[in-house]
Amino acid sequence: MEVKVISTEKFASLQYRKTGSGPAIVLLHGFPVSSLLWSKVWDKIGEHNTVIAPDLPGSGGSAGIANLSMELMADAVKAILDTEGIGKAIVAGHSMGGYVATAFAAKYSDKVSGITMVHSIASDDTEEKKETRRKSIALIEKGGKEPFVKQMIPNLFSPNSSQLHPEWVQEQIIEGLKVPAESLTAFYNAMINRENHTETLSNAAFPILWVAGKDDGVTPLDKVIQHSMLASVNFVKVYDNCGHMSMIEQSDRLTGDIIEFSKYCSNANA
Ligand code: MLT
């Protein structure tokens, strides 16, 4: 696994991890962590694909950026692909990473060979969700990052996973606490202000893989199912005993599904 850092006019520093060879797959992490989220899946996927796992601006080794938006994060992905000389990629996003993937598909559709939405949806926030996020932003700004992270992370896992693997929850709390408070609020503001990309995916010329957890309390199964008919070619995978974190809770299954999807996309593009 190589760790690389680039800097461009727009981005002071963008860190990403790269491994493997073959058709490119970008793995975009969700909130509130970094590219390390994918550490249980990237080596196996790298046996079939070139894997690029960026730290989105403000997390891991990537510097934050003013007025963060899904479009700016899509620009960060584009800058990395350009640096690597990658023409087309499957863009796989976990939750917030899926919001970035849809913004990327809207802005750079010619660079997309497929999209994978891991516990993610294409629509924007409801007013109720925006209000909840604003309350969390206020808490974090008052110095409440630690209670916020400690309260939110356990809800990402299924009851089964939390019981059998409390260490998974603890590891993600540690990762979440590494992200600066100003990055957490920047990500939340970007999510509040994000566009609805259902139209983008309805018009998609590329296939989409949807992954849902039956016990996901953040992106519930029924919401994913509603979105999973948007494109003309959709694959839907529903995981038992899985919450919002299949790359940890069901890592082997997710790895296999991503590799299989990539093979389909390669044949479809051939
Ligand atoms: C994530 O997992 O990235 C976030 O929980 C997504 C969200 O809050 O909408």
Short mmCIF file of N, CA, C and O and ligand atoms in Angstrom, two decimals, residues 30-31 94-97 99 125 129 133 152 156 188 191 194 218 244, ligand 1:
data_model
loop_
_atom_site.label_atom_id
_atom_site.label_comp_id
_atom_site.label_asym_id
_atom_site.label_seq_id
_atom_site.Cartn_x
_atom_site.Cartn_y
_atom_site.Cartn_z
N GLY A 30 -16.79 7.50 4.44
CA GLY A 30 -17.90 8.32 4.94
C GLY A 30 -17.47 9.17 6.12
O GLY A 30 -16.27 9.37 6.38
N PHE A 31 -18.44 9.65 6.84
CA PHE A 31 -18.27 10.54 7.99
C PHE A 31 -18.31 9.71 9.27
O PHE A 31 -19.17 8.83 9.36
N HIS A 94 -18.95 5.27 0.57
CA HIS A 94 -19.70 4.86 1.76
C HIS A 94 -20.44 6.06 2.31
O HIS A 94 -19.81 7.06 2.71
N SER A 95 -21.77 5.98 2.34
CA SER A 95 -22.61 7.01 2.95
C SER A 95 -22.23 8.40 2.45
O SER A 95 -22.49 8.71 1.29
N MET A 96 -21.56 9.26 3.25
CA MET A 96 -21.17 10.57 2.73
C MET A 96 -20.30 10.42 1.47
O MET A 96 -20.39 11.22 0.54
N GLY A 97 -19.48 9.37 1.44
CA GLY A 97 -18.66 9.11 0.25
C GLY A 97 -19.54 8.86 -0.97
O GLY A 97 -19.17 9.18 -2.10
N TYR A 99 -22.42 10.38 -1.40
CA TYR A 99 -22.88 11.71 -1.83
C TYR A 99 -21.80 12.35 -2.72
O TYR A 99 -22.12 13.05 -3.68
N ASP A 125 -30.72 16.09 1.97
CA ASP A 125 -31.26 15.97 3.33
C ASP A 125 -32.70 16.46 3.42
O ASP A 125 -33.05 17.47 2.79
N LYS A 129 -33.60 16.30 8.94
CA LYS A 129 -32.20 15.85 9.01
C LYS A 129 -31.26 17.06 9.11
O LYS A 129 -30.28 17.05 9.87
N ARG A 133 -28.58 17.92 12.08
CA ARG A 133 -27.15 18.19 11.82
C ARG A 133 -26.76 19.55 12.42
O ARG A 133 -25.68 19.69 12.98
N MET A 152 -22.31 8.95 18.40
CA MET A 152 -22.78 8.57 17.05
C MET A 152 -22.22 7.24 16.55
O MET A 152 -22.92 6.49 15.87
N LEU A 156 -23.70 3.17 14.29
CA LEU A 156 -23.38 2.78 12.91
C LEU A 156 -23.36 1.26 12.75
O LEU A 156 -23.41 0.76 11.63
N TYR A 188 -20.49 18.23 7.80
CA TYR A 188 -21.93 18.33 8.05
C TYR A 188 -22.55 19.46 7.22
O TYR A 188 -23.62 19.29 6.64
N MET A 191 -22.95 18.29 3.78
CA MET A 191 -24.09 17.36 3.63
C MET A 191 -25.41 18.12 3.64
O MET A 191 -26.31 17.82 2.86
N ARG A 194 -25.95 19.75 0.25
CA ARG A 194 -25.73 18.96 -0.97
C ARG A 194 -26.98 18.93 -1.86
O ARG A 194 -28.11 19.10 -1.38
N VAL A 218 -28.86 4.34 9.97
CA VAL A 218 -28.51 5.65 9.40
C VAL A 218 -29.08 5.79 7.98
O VAL A 218 -29.71 6.79 7.64
N HIS A 244 -24.48 -0.08 9.26
CA HIS A 244 -24.07 0.94 8.29
C HIS A 244 -22.61 0.73 7.85
O HIS A 244 -22.08 1.54 7.12
C1 MLT B 1 -21.85 8.77 6.95
O1 MLT B 1 -21.81 7.62 7.40
O2 MLT B 1 -21.06 9.16 6.09
C2 MLT B 1 -22.89 9.73 7.49
O3 MLT B 1 -23.52 9.17 8.58
C3 MLT B 1 -23.84 10.09 6.42
C4 MLT B 1 -24.96 10.98 6.87
O4 MLT B 1 -24.97 11.44 8.03
O5 MLT B 1 -25.85 11.27 6.04
#
